[in-house]
């Protein structure tokens, strides 16, 4: 209907005597969530059956025909329906990114869409995705999108609904190779790579999931932080910390973790330092981390602990399988039992000695 008899209409009128408002509300709920409220009044359910047939909701119509089954109340929450809904969102996302294109400005407020951004060929008419806003990245790649989805993200919600929101977005005409035109408000997004935005940010926004390969996880982390998408940021951090080796320079990685307040990532880096302490202990960047951690504590006394050093010591005990009850007040394996130390216990004390020497060289105690 939207692509055919209603294609040129801004408003569609459904007669109240044919489709009850409560019926239409229930239809919208089904469209967006896949949920059918079988507890509605029987007249409304019957009207839904009529509306579903009239509006060509074929799957919904078949479900309503079977509503007298004893399991009707559970069907709306069934795994099958949830899977179907997710599949629909994923299919919609894939269709949507195929209409994103590299563009060139032709004249004021007109952009010529030159070539597809995605490797996938155009799978649908640009108008069939019913975009109501376009996002332009710094390299002139334009993504037609949907405000209802974007507003799930605080960054876009503020951008589109705040006092300096959508009114600042100018209406532009997007002209596709097949001469299809779309007139949409255009907003610009700076310092975001198109691949990161299209394949990961939009995938997450539209499907609530995201498959992030290790090689892109760091860039996804940065963009997710910039756009205030905490869950995507956490997902990227999980991918990074599941790698045996850091995917970028360890010093850059821990500084990012500190600046973005990603504790999981910071702990991953400190654990890596502890595992390879011999390689790092004399490096100026490593000593700078100790000083940075010490400086982060306001009004620090000389004998106060240093968070970075405390965490290093903790991971050293884990690396060398040291039980807490075997440690003395200074955190070492008790020298009283030195004759019975294992090789790991000996190594552990040696590592602590190296760490204490590094602290002394900086004029610090912890």
mmCIF file of C-alpha atoms in Angstrom:
data_model
loop_
_atom_site.group_PDB
_atom_site.id
_atom_site.type_symbol
_atom_site.label_atom_id
_atom_site.label_comp_id
_atom_site.label_asym_id
_atom_site.label_seq_id
_atom_site.Cartn_x
_atom_site.Cartn_y
_atom_site.Cartn_z
ATOM 1 C CA UNK A 1 0.000 0.000 0.000
ATOM 2 C CA UNK A 2 2.737 2.483 0.921
ATOM 3 C CA UNK A 3 4.531 1.791 -2.357
ATOM 4 C CA UNK A 4 1.387 1.700 -4.477
ATOM 5 C CA UNK A 5 -1.924 3.398 -3.730
ATOM 6 C CA UNK A 6 -0.516 5.556 -0.896
ATOM 7 C CA UNK A 7 2.876 6.271 -2.473
ATOM 8 C CA UNK A 8 2.263 9.971 -3.188
ATOM 9 C CA UNK A 9 0.305 10.734 -0.017
ATOM 10 C CA UNK A 10 1.600 12.465 3.100
ATOM 11 C CA UNK A 11 -1.429 11.413 5.136
ATOM 12 C CA UNK A 12 -3.579 8.301 4.990
ATOM 13 C CA UNK A 13 -7.102 8.359 6.376
ATOM 14 C CA UNK A 14 -8.658 5.184 7.745
ATOM 15 C CA UNK A 15 -12.359 5.422 8.452
ATOM 16 C CA UNK A 16 -13.148 5.029 12.139
ATOM 17 C CA UNK A 17 -16.183 2.882 11.411
ATOM 18 C CA UNK A 18 -13.897 0.428 9.583
ATOM 19 C CA UNK A 19 -10.746 0.513 11.743
ATOM 20 C CA UNK A 20 -11.200 1.316 15.431
ATOM 21 C CA UNK A 21 -8.441 3.502 17.017
ATOM 22 C CA UNK A 22 -7.660 0.732 19.529
ATOM 23 C CA UNK A 23 -7.300 -1.665 16.612
ATOM 24 C CA UNK A 24 -4.840 0.643 14.881
ATOM 25 C CA UNK A 25 -2.881 1.042 18.130
ATOM 26 C CA UNK A 26 -2.671 -2.751 18.418
ATOM 27 C CA UNK A 27 -1.527 -2.984 14.793
ATOM 28 C CA UNK A 28 1.261 -0.469 15.431
ATOM 29 C CA UNK A 29 2.346 -2.420 18.489
ATOM 30 C CA UNK A 30 2.540 -5.568 16.388
ATOM 31 C CA UNK A 31 4.530 -3.808 13.650
ATOM 32 C CA UNK A 32 7.164 -2.489 16.051
ATOM 33 C CA UNK A 33 7.351 -5.293 18.628
ATOM 34 C CA UNK A 34 5.727 -8.389 17.144
ATOM 35 C CA UNK A 35 3.383 -8.528 20.146
ATOM 36 C CA UNK A 36 -0.312 -9.386 19.874
ATOM 37 C CA UNK A 37 -2.509 -8.696 22.878
ATOM 38 C CA UNK A 38 -4.997 -11.564 22.783
ATOM 39 C CA UNK A 39 -6.615 -10.200 25.959
ATOM 40 C CA UNK A 40 -8.208 -7.354 24.011
ATOM 41 C CA UNK A 41 -11.984 -7.227 23.711
ATOM 42 C CA UNK A 42 -13.280 -9.723 21.158
ATOM 43 C CA UNK A 43 -14.747 -6.907 19.038
ATOM 44 C CA UNK A 44 -11.300 -5.318 18.770
ATOM 45 C CA UNK A 45 -9.698 -8.652 17.882
ATOM 46 C CA UNK A 46 -12.317 -9.207 15.195
ATOM 47 C CA UNK A 47 -11.683 -5.702 13.889
ATOM 48 C CA UNK A 48 -7.944 -6.460 13.875
ATOM 49 C CA UNK A 49 -8.679 -9.500 11.739
ATOM 50 C CA UNK A 50 -10.571 -7.309 9.266
ATOM 51 C CA UNK A 51 -7.878 -4.601 9.261
ATOM 52 C CA UNK A 52 -5.056 -7.129 8.867
ATOM 53 C CA UNK A 53 -6.726 -8.535 5.759
ATOM 54 C CA UNK A 54 -7.585 -5.082 4.376
ATOM 55 C CA UNK A 55 -4.041 -3.732 4.969
ATOM 56 C CA UNK A 56 -2.395 -6.963 3.756
ATOM 57 C CA UNK A 57 -0.783 -8.009 7.039
ATOM 58 C CA UNK A 58 -0.785 -11.609 5.857
ATOM 59 C CA UNK A 59 1.175 -13.146 8.725
ATOM 60 C CA UNK A 60 -0.809 -11.263 11.367
ATOM 61 C CA UNK A 61 -4.040 -12.299 9.679
ATOM 62 C CA UNK A 62 -3.066 -15.977 9.865
ATOM 63 C CA UNK A 63 -2.136 -15.636 13.553
ATOM 64 C CA UNK A 64 -5.450 -14.004 14.401
ATOM 65 C CA UNK A 65 -7.351 -16.739 12.608
ATOM 66 C CA UNK A 66 -5.720 -19.227 14.958
ATOM 67 C CA UNK A 67 -6.349 -17.172 18.094
ATOM 68 C CA UNK A 68 -8.747 -19.697 19.615
ATOM 69 C CA UNK A 69 -5.860 -22.062 20.259
ATOM 70 C CA UNK A 70 -5.159 -22.593 23.972
ATOM 71 C CA UNK A 71 -1.613 -21.340 23.506
ATOM 72 C CA UNK A 72 -2.613 -18.031 21.929
ATOM 73 C CA UNK A 73 -1.537 -15.999 24.947
ATOM 74 C CA UNK A 74 1.945 -17.425 24.695
ATOM 75 C CA UNK A 75 2.318 -17.202 20.936
ATOM 76 C CA UNK A 76 2.964 -13.465 20.930
ATOM 77 C CA UNK A 77 6.052 -14.079 23.055
ATOM 78 C CA UNK A 78 7.134 -17.252 21.275
ATOM 79 C CA UNK A 79 10.697 -17.726 20.151
ATOM 80 C CA UNK A 80 9.477 -18.083 16.587
ATOM 81 C CA UNK A 81 7.826 -14.657 16.580
ATOM 82 C CA UNK A 82 10.833 -12.974 18.167
ATOM 83 C CA UNK A 83 13.118 -14.627 15.619
ATOM 84 C CA UNK A 84 10.845 -13.490 12.798
ATOM 85 C CA UNK A 85 10.843 -9.911 14.077
ATOM 86 C CA UNK A 86 14.623 -9.829 14.386
ATOM 87 C CA UNK A 87 14.967 -11.247 10.893
ATOM 88 C CA UNK A 88 12.697 -8.495 9.573
ATOM 89 C CA UNK A 89 14.809 -5.807 11.261
ATOM 90 C CA UNK A 90 18.021 -7.344 9.915
ATOM 91 C CA UNK A 91 16.600 -7.542 6.396
ATOM 92 C CA UNK A 92 15.443 -3.935 6.648
ATOM 93 C CA UNK A 93 18.906 -2.823 7.811
ATOM 94 C CA UNK A 94 20.585 -4.620 4.896
ATOM 95 C CA UNK A 95 18.205 -3.004 2.413
ATOM 96 C CA UNK A 96 18.764 0.375 4.026
ATOM 97 C CA UNK A 97 22.549 0.405 3.769
ATOM 98 C CA UNK A 98 22.388 -0.455 0.066
ATOM 99 C CA UNK A 99 20.830 2.960 -0.615
ATOM 100 C CA UNK A 100 23.718 4.768 1.115
ATOM 101 C CA UNK A 101 25.912 6.298 -1.559
ATOM 102 C CA UNK A 102 28.929 8.443 -2.299
ATOM 103 C CA UNK A 103 27.524 11.800 -3.341
ATOM 104 C CA UNK A 104 28.563 15.036 -4.997
ATOM 105 C CA UNK A 105 26.957 18.440 -4.484
ATOM 106 C CA UNK A 106 25.411 19.637 -7.731
ATOM 107 C CA UNK A 107 23.979 22.915 -6.557
ATOM 108 C CA UNK A 108 22.695 24.321 -3.306
ATOM 109 C CA UNK A 109 20.678 21.666 -1.498
ATOM 110 C CA UNK A 110 21.017 19.041 -4.250
ATOM 111 C CA UNK A 111 23.244 15.982 -4.007
ATOM 112 C CA UNK A 112 23.890 13.576 -6.871
ATOM 113 C CA UNK A 113 24.221 10.027 -5.572
ATOM 114 C CA UNK A 114 27.103 8.592 -7.604
ATOM 115 C CA UNK A 115 27.967 5.091 -6.474
ATOM 116 C CA UNK A 116 26.870 2.715 -3.720
ATOM 117 C CA UNK A 117 28.808 2.856 -0.482
ATOM 118 C CA UNK A 118 28.251 -0.805 0.385
ATOM 119 C CA UNK A 119 29.695 -3.664 -1.619
ATOM 120 C CA UNK A 120 26.188 -5.093 -1.897
ATOM 121 C CA UNK A 121 24.246 -4.014 -4.966
ATOM 122 C CA UNK A 122 21.125 -1.900 -4.579
ATOM 123 C CA UNK A 123 18.453 -4.322 -3.412
ATOM 124 C CA UNK A 124 15.446 -2.016 -3.314
ATOM 125 C CA UNK A 125 14.130 1.305 -4.474
ATOM 126 C CA UNK A 126 15.496 4.154 -2.317
ATOM 127 C CA UNK A 127 11.943 5.301 -1.626
ATOM 128 C CA UNK A 128 10.945 1.873 -0.333
ATOM 129 C CA UNK A 129 12.896 2.347 2.903
ATOM 130 C CA UNK A 130 10.809 5.455 3.750
ATOM 131 C CA UNK A 131 13.734 7.394 5.222
ATOM 132 C CA UNK A 132 12.877 10.657 6.960
ATOM 133 C CA UNK A 133 16.391 12.010 7.557
ATOM 134 C CA UNK A 134 19.823 11.735 5.938
ATOM 135 C CA UNK A 135 23.244 11.693 7.578
ATOM 136 C CA UNK A 136 26.280 12.935 5.678
ATOM 137 C CA UNK A 137 29.754 11.901 6.769
ATOM 138 C CA UNK A 138 32.896 13.926 6.148
ATOM 139 C CA UNK A 139 33.745 12.020 2.944
ATOM 140 C CA UNK A 140 30.369 12.888 1.373
ATOM 141 C CA UNK A 141 28.827 9.484 1.948
ATOM 142 C CA UNK A 142 25.130 9.931 2.668
ATOM 143 C CA UNK A 143 23.045 7.476 4.671
ATOM 144 C CA UNK A 144 19.245 7.834 4.474
ATOM 145 C CA UNK A 145 17.987 6.884 7.954
ATOM 146 C CA UNK A 146 14.982 6.990 10.268
ATOM 147 C CA UNK A 147 14.522 9.316 13.226
ATOM 148 C CA UNK A 148 12.589 6.700 15.179
ATOM 149 C CA UNK A 149 15.651 4.438 15.163
ATOM 150 C CA UNK A 150 18.305 7.112 15.585
ATOM 151 C CA UNK A 151 16.543 8.522 18.638
ATOM 152 C CA UNK A 152 17.311 5.292 20.496
ATOM 153 C CA UNK A 153 20.769 6.849 20.870
ATOM 154 C CA UNK A 154 21.165 9.772 23.261
ATOM 155 C CA UNK A 155 23.498 11.629 20.896
ATOM 156 C CA UNK A 156 21.010 11.629 18.019
ATOM 157 C CA UNK A 157 18.021 12.127 20.290
ATOM 158 C CA UNK A 158 19.599 15.341 21.571
ATOM 159 C CA UNK A 159 20.630 16.376 18.073
ATOM 160 C CA UNK A 160 17.147 15.872 16.638
ATOM 161 C CA UNK A 161 14.970 17.028 19.515
ATOM 162 C CA UNK A 162 17.077 19.579 21.385
ATOM 163 C CA UNK A 163 16.823 23.371 21.095
ATOM 164 C CA UNK A 164 19.405 23.345 18.297
ATOM 165 C CA UNK A 165 18.069 20.176 16.743
ATOM 166 C CA UNK A 166 16.385 19.345 13.501
ATOM 167 C CA UNK A 167 15.541 22.941 12.638
ATOM 168 C CA UNK A 168 19.231 23.333 11.768
ATOM 169 C CA UNK A 169 19.016 20.463 9.267
ATOM 170 C CA UNK A 170 18.437 21.806 5.766
ATOM 171 C CA UNK A 171 16.147 20.005 3.361
ATOM 172 C CA UNK A 172 18.127 18.588 0.450
ATOM 173 C CA UNK A 173 17.261 16.621 -2.664
ATOM 174 C CA UNK A 174 19.068 13.323 -3.170
ATOM 175 C CA UNK A 175 19.142 12.292 -6.833
ATOM 176 C CA UNK A 176 19.828 8.594 -7.469
ATOM 177 C CA UNK A 177 21.224 7.097 -10.701
ATOM 178 C CA UNK A 178 17.739 5.849 -11.665
ATOM 179 C CA UNK A 179 16.507 9.464 -11.267
ATOM 180 C CA UNK A 180 14.648 8.634 -8.062
ATOM 181 C CA UNK A 181 14.523 11.767 -5.901
ATOM 182 C CA UNK A 182 14.240 11.933 -2.128
ATOM 183 C CA UNK A 183 13.818 15.197 -0.245
ATOM 184 C CA UNK A 184 15.150 14.831 3.298
ATOM 185 C CA UNK A 185 16.600 16.961 6.106
ATOM 186 C CA UNK A 186 20.379 16.484 6.102
ATOM 187 C CA UNK A 187 22.610 16.483 9.179
ATOM 188 C CA UNK A 188 26.391 16.178 9.165
ATOM 189 C CA UNK A 189 28.450 13.867 11.334
ATOM 190 C CA UNK A 190 32.145 14.685 11.586
ATOM 191 C CA UNK A 191 35.160 12.482 12.328
ATOM 192 C CA UNK A 192 33.320 9.196 11.819
ATOM 193 C CA UNK A 193 34.487 6.644 9.266
ATOM 194 C CA UNK A 194 31.732 5.451 6.918
ATOM 195 C CA UNK A 195 32.520 1.754 7.386
ATOM 196 C CA UNK A 196 32.398 2.040 11.168
ATOM 197 C CA UNK A 197 29.149 3.999 11.031
ATOM 198 C CA UNK A 198 27.394 1.894 8.412
ATOM 199 C CA UNK A 199 28.468 -1.614 9.340
ATOM 200 C CA UNK A 200 28.544 -1.325 13.125
ATOM 201 C CA UNK A 201 26.777 1.761 14.492
ATOM 202 C CA UNK A 202 23.738 1.476 12.239
ATOM 203 C CA UNK A 203 23.666 -2.302 12.542
ATOM 204 C CA UNK A 204 23.480 -1.935 16.313
ATOM 205 C CA UNK A 205 20.849 0.816 16.201
ATOM 206 C CA UNK A 206 18.578 -1.052 13.794
ATOM 207 C CA UNK A 207 19.051 -4.672 14.902
ATOM 208 C CA UNK A 208 20.225 -4.381 18.525
ATOM 209 C CA UNK A 209 23.209 -6.576 17.752
ATOM 210 C CA UNK A 210 26.600 -6.103 16.154
ATOM 211 C CA UNK A 211 29.293 -8.444 14.872
ATOM 212 C CA UNK A 212 32.561 -6.596 15.462
ATOM 213 C CA UNK A 213 35.812 -8.098 14.126
ATOM 214 C CA UNK A 214 38.932 -7.518 16.212
ATOM 215 C CA UNK A 215 40.553 -5.315 13.574
ATOM 216 C CA UNK A 216 37.713 -2.772 13.794
ATOM 217 C CA UNK A 217 36.929 -3.021 17.502
ATOM 218 C CA UNK A 218 39.141 -0.104 18.597
ATOM 219 C CA UNK A 219 37.592 2.290 16.068
ATOM 220 C CA UNK A 220 34.106 1.125 17.060
ATOM 221 C CA UNK A 221 34.981 1.812 20.704
ATOM 222 C CA UNK A 222 35.975 5.406 19.912
ATOM 223 C CA UNK A 223 32.908 6.132 17.779
ATOM 224 C CA UNK A 224 30.549 4.490 20.284
ATOM 225 C CA UNK A 225 31.984 6.714 23.017
ATOM 226 C CA UNK A 226 31.624 9.800 20.843
ATOM 227 C CA UNK A 227 27.989 8.953 20.052
ATOM 228 C CA UNK A 228 27.205 7.974 23.672
ATOM 229 C CA UNK A 229 26.242 4.388 22.789
ATOM 230 C CA UNK A 230 27.288 2.642 25.990
ATOM 231 C CA UNK A 231 26.241 -0.884 25.026
ATOM 232 C CA UNK A 232 28.062 -0.778 21.708
ATOM 233 C CA UNK A 233 31.077 0.644 23.522
ATOM 234 C CA UNK A 234 30.954 -2.285 25.961
ATOM 235 C CA UNK A 235 30.630 -4.767 23.088
ATOM 236 C CA UNK A 236 33.725 -3.326 21.402
ATOM 237 C CA UNK A 237 35.640 -3.499 24.695
ATOM 238 C CA UNK A 238 34.725 -7.179 25.065
ATOM 239 C CA UNK A 239 36.089 -7.946 21.591
ATOM 240 C CA UNK A 240 39.348 -6.118 22.360
ATOM 241 C CA UNK A 241 39.841 -7.798 25.731
ATOM 242 C CA UNK A 242 39.152 -11.256 24.305
ATOM 243 C CA UNK A 243 42.326 -11.028 22.221
ATOM 244 C CA UNK A 244 45.476 -12.704 23.492
ATOM 245 C CA UNK A 245 47.617 -9.782 22.318
ATOM 246 C CA UNK A 246 46.662 -6.081 22.262
ATOM 247 C CA UNK A 247 45.263 -5.052 18.880
ATOM 248 C CA UNK A 248 47.125 -1.715 19.040
ATOM 249 C CA UNK A 249 50.044 -0.323 21.041
ATOM 250 C CA UNK A 250 49.463 -1.219 24.700
ATOM 251 C CA UNK A 251 50.274 2.289 25.922
ATOM 252 C CA UNK A 252 47.782 3.892 23.539
ATOM 253 C CA UNK A 253 45.231 1.278 24.541
ATOM 254 C CA UNK A 254 45.489 1.903 28.284
ATOM 255 C CA UNK A 255 45.397 5.676 27.833
ATOM 256 C CA UNK A 256 42.207 5.270 25.808
ATOM 257 C CA UNK A 257 40.770 3.020 28.516
ATOM 258 C CA UNK A 258 41.543 5.640 31.170
ATOM 259 C CA UNK A 259 40.201 8.573 29.138
ATOM 260 C CA UNK A 260 37.002 6.766 28.129
ATOM 261 C CA UNK A 261 36.583 5.191 31.581
ATOM 262 C CA UNK A 262 36.417 1.629 30.277
ATOM 263 C CA UNK A 263 37.425 -0.339 33.372
ATOM 264 C CA UNK A 264 37.346 -3.730 31.649
ATOM 265 C CA UNK A 265 39.838 -2.506 29.060
ATOM 266 C CA UNK A 266 42.053 -0.839 31.646
ATOM 267 C CA UNK A 267 42.210 -4.051 33.689
ATOM 268 C CA UNK A 268 43.041 -6.016 30.535
ATOM 269 C CA UNK A 269 46.016 -3.730 29.877
ATOM 270 C CA UNK A 270 47.276 -3.898 33.465
ATOM 271 C CA UNK A 271 47.001 -7.683 33.419
ATOM 272 C CA UNK A 272 49.091 -7.694 30.226
ATOM 273 C CA UNK A 273 51.701 -5.463 31.871
ATOM 274 C CA UNK A 274 51.848 -7.827 34.862
ATOM 275 C CA UNK A 275 52.285 -10.857 32.602
ATOM 276 C CA UNK A 276 55.163 -9.185 30.738
ATOM 277 C CA UNK A 277 56.570 -7.010 33.531
ATOM 278 C CA UNK A 278 60.200 -7.757 32.642
ATOM 279 C CA UNK A 279 59.665 -6.181 29.208
ATOM 280 C CA UNK A 280 58.026 -2.997 30.490
ATOM 281 C CA UNK A 281 59.438 -2.188 33.921
ATOM 282 C CA UNK A 282 62.276 0.029 32.650
ATOM 283 C CA UNK A 283 60.389 1.741 29.820
ATOM 284 C CA UNK A 284 59.756 5.476 30.331
ATOM 285 C CA UNK A 285 56.110 5.119 29.217
ATOM 286 C CA UNK A 286 55.528 2.496 31.904
ATOM 287 C CA UNK A 287 57.035 4.695 34.592
ATOM 288 C CA UNK A 288 54.858 7.549 33.324
ATOM 289 C CA UNK A 289 51.785 5.374 33.937
ATOM 290 C CA UNK A 290 52.824 4.940 37.566
ATOM 291 C CA UNK A 291 53.295 8.693 37.967
ATOM 292 C CA UNK A 292 49.986 9.392 36.236
ATOM 293 C CA UNK A 293 48.174 7.010 38.566
ATOM 294 C CA UNK A 294 49.819 8.543 41.632
ATOM 295 C CA UNK A 295 48.891 12.042 40.461
ATOM 296 C CA UNK A 296 45.264 11.004 39.962
ATOM 297 C CA UNK A 297 44.744 10.721 43.732
ATOM 298 C CA UNK A 298 43.930 14.114 45.198
ATOM 299 C CA UNK A 299 45.876 15.045 48.345
ATOM 300 C CA UNK A 300 47.859 11.824 48.128
ATOM 301 C CA UNK A 301 50.070 11.099 51.130
ATOM 302 C CA UNK A 302 53.503 9.543 50.600
ATOM 303 C CA UNK A 303 52.441 6.163 51.936
ATOM 304 C CA UNK A 304 49.081 5.977 50.147
ATOM 305 C CA UNK A 305 48.570 3.223 47.612
ATOM 306 C CA UNK A 306 48.692 3.840 43.858
ATOM 307 C CA UNK A 307 45.792 2.233 41.951
ATOM 308 C CA UNK A 308 47.905 1.163 38.958
ATOM 309 C CA UNK A 309 50.508 -0.434 41.235
ATOM 310 C CA UNK A 310 47.853 -2.106 43.394
ATOM 311 C CA UNK A 311 46.305 -3.678 40.307
ATOM 312 C CA UNK A 312 49.712 -4.807 39.051
ATOM 313 C CA UNK A 313 50.379 -6.544 42.352
ATOM 314 C CA UNK A 314 46.963 -8.206 42.262
ATOM 315 C CA UNK A 315 47.514 -9.614 38.776
ATOM 316 C CA UNK A 316 51.034 -10.725 39.721
ATOM 317 C CA UNK A 317 49.543 -12.869 42.489
ATOM 318 C CA UNK A 318 47.147 -14.400 39.960
ATOM 319 C CA UNK A 319 49.892 -14.992 37.391
ATOM 320 C CA UNK A 320 52.056 -16.793 39.956
ATOM 321 C CA UNK A 321 49.213 -18.609 41.753
ATOM 322 C CA UNK A 322 49.930 -16.942 45.089
ATOM 323 C CA UNK A 323 47.316 -17.346 47.825
ATOM 324 C CA UNK A 324 46.518 -14.225 49.830
ATOM 325 C CA UNK A 325 47.054 -16.029 53.139
ATOM 326 C CA UNK A 326 50.677 -16.740 52.140
ATOM 327 C CA UNK A 327 51.547 -13.035 51.926
ATOM 328 C CA UNK A 328 53.079 -10.904 54.655
ATOM 329 C CA UNK A 329 52.231 -7.273 55.414
ATOM 330 C CA UNK A 330 54.433 -6.008 52.568
ATOM 331 C CA UNK A 331 52.609 -8.204 50.054
ATOM 332 C CA UNK A 332 55.453 -10.682 49.570
ATOM 333 C CA UNK A 333 55.550 -14.397 50.172
ATOM 334 C CA UNK A 334 56.702 -14.732 53.767
ATOM 335 C CA UNK A 335 60.510 -15.087 53.850
ATOM 336 C CA UNK A 336 60.178 -17.234 56.948
ATOM 337 C CA UNK A 337 59.351 -20.101 54.600
ATOM 338 C CA UNK A 338 61.932 -19.228 51.931
ATOM 339 C CA UNK A 339 63.470 -22.704 52.007
ATOM 340 C CA UNK A 340 60.164 -24.145 50.822
ATOM 341 C CA UNK A 341 59.318 -21.506 48.211
ATOM 342 C CA UNK A 342 58.174 -22.808 44.854
ATOM 343 C CA UNK A 343 59.710 -21.464 41.661
ATOM 344 C CA UNK A 344 56.604 -19.334 41.091
ATOM 345 C CA UNK A 345 56.784 -17.879 44.598
ATOM 346 C CA UNK A 346 60.432 -16.968 44.047
ATOM 347 C CA UNK A 347 59.593 -15.305 40.729
ATOM 348 C CA UNK A 348 56.709 -13.440 42.341
ATOM 349 C CA UNK A 349 58.948 -11.896 45.004
ATOM 350 C CA UNK A 350 61.484 -10.954 42.344
ATOM 351 C CA UNK A 351 58.791 -9.146 40.346
ATOM 352 C CA UNK A 352 57.707 -7.213 43.431
ATOM 353 C CA UNK A 353 61.313 -6.234 44.074
ATOM 354 C CA UNK A 354 61.559 -4.892 40.516
ATOM 355 C CA UNK A 355 58.360 -2.922 41.034
ATOM 356 C CA UNK A 356 59.592 -1.459 44.325
ATOM 357 C CA UNK A 357 62.834 -0.391 42.668
ATOM 358 C CA UNK A 358 60.855 1.375 39.945
ATOM 359 C CA UNK A 359 58.825 3.195 42.605
ATOM 360 C CA UNK A 360 61.995 4.229 44.430
ATOM 361 C CA UNK A 361 63.464 5.611 41.206
ATOM 362 C CA UNK A 362 60.389 7.842 40.975
ATOM 363 C CA UNK A 363 60.560 8.879 44.613
ATOM 364 C CA UNK A 364 57.286 7.098 45.360
ATOM 365 C CA UNK A 365 56.063 4.641 47.936
ATOM 366 C CA UNK A 366 52.971 2.473 47.631
#
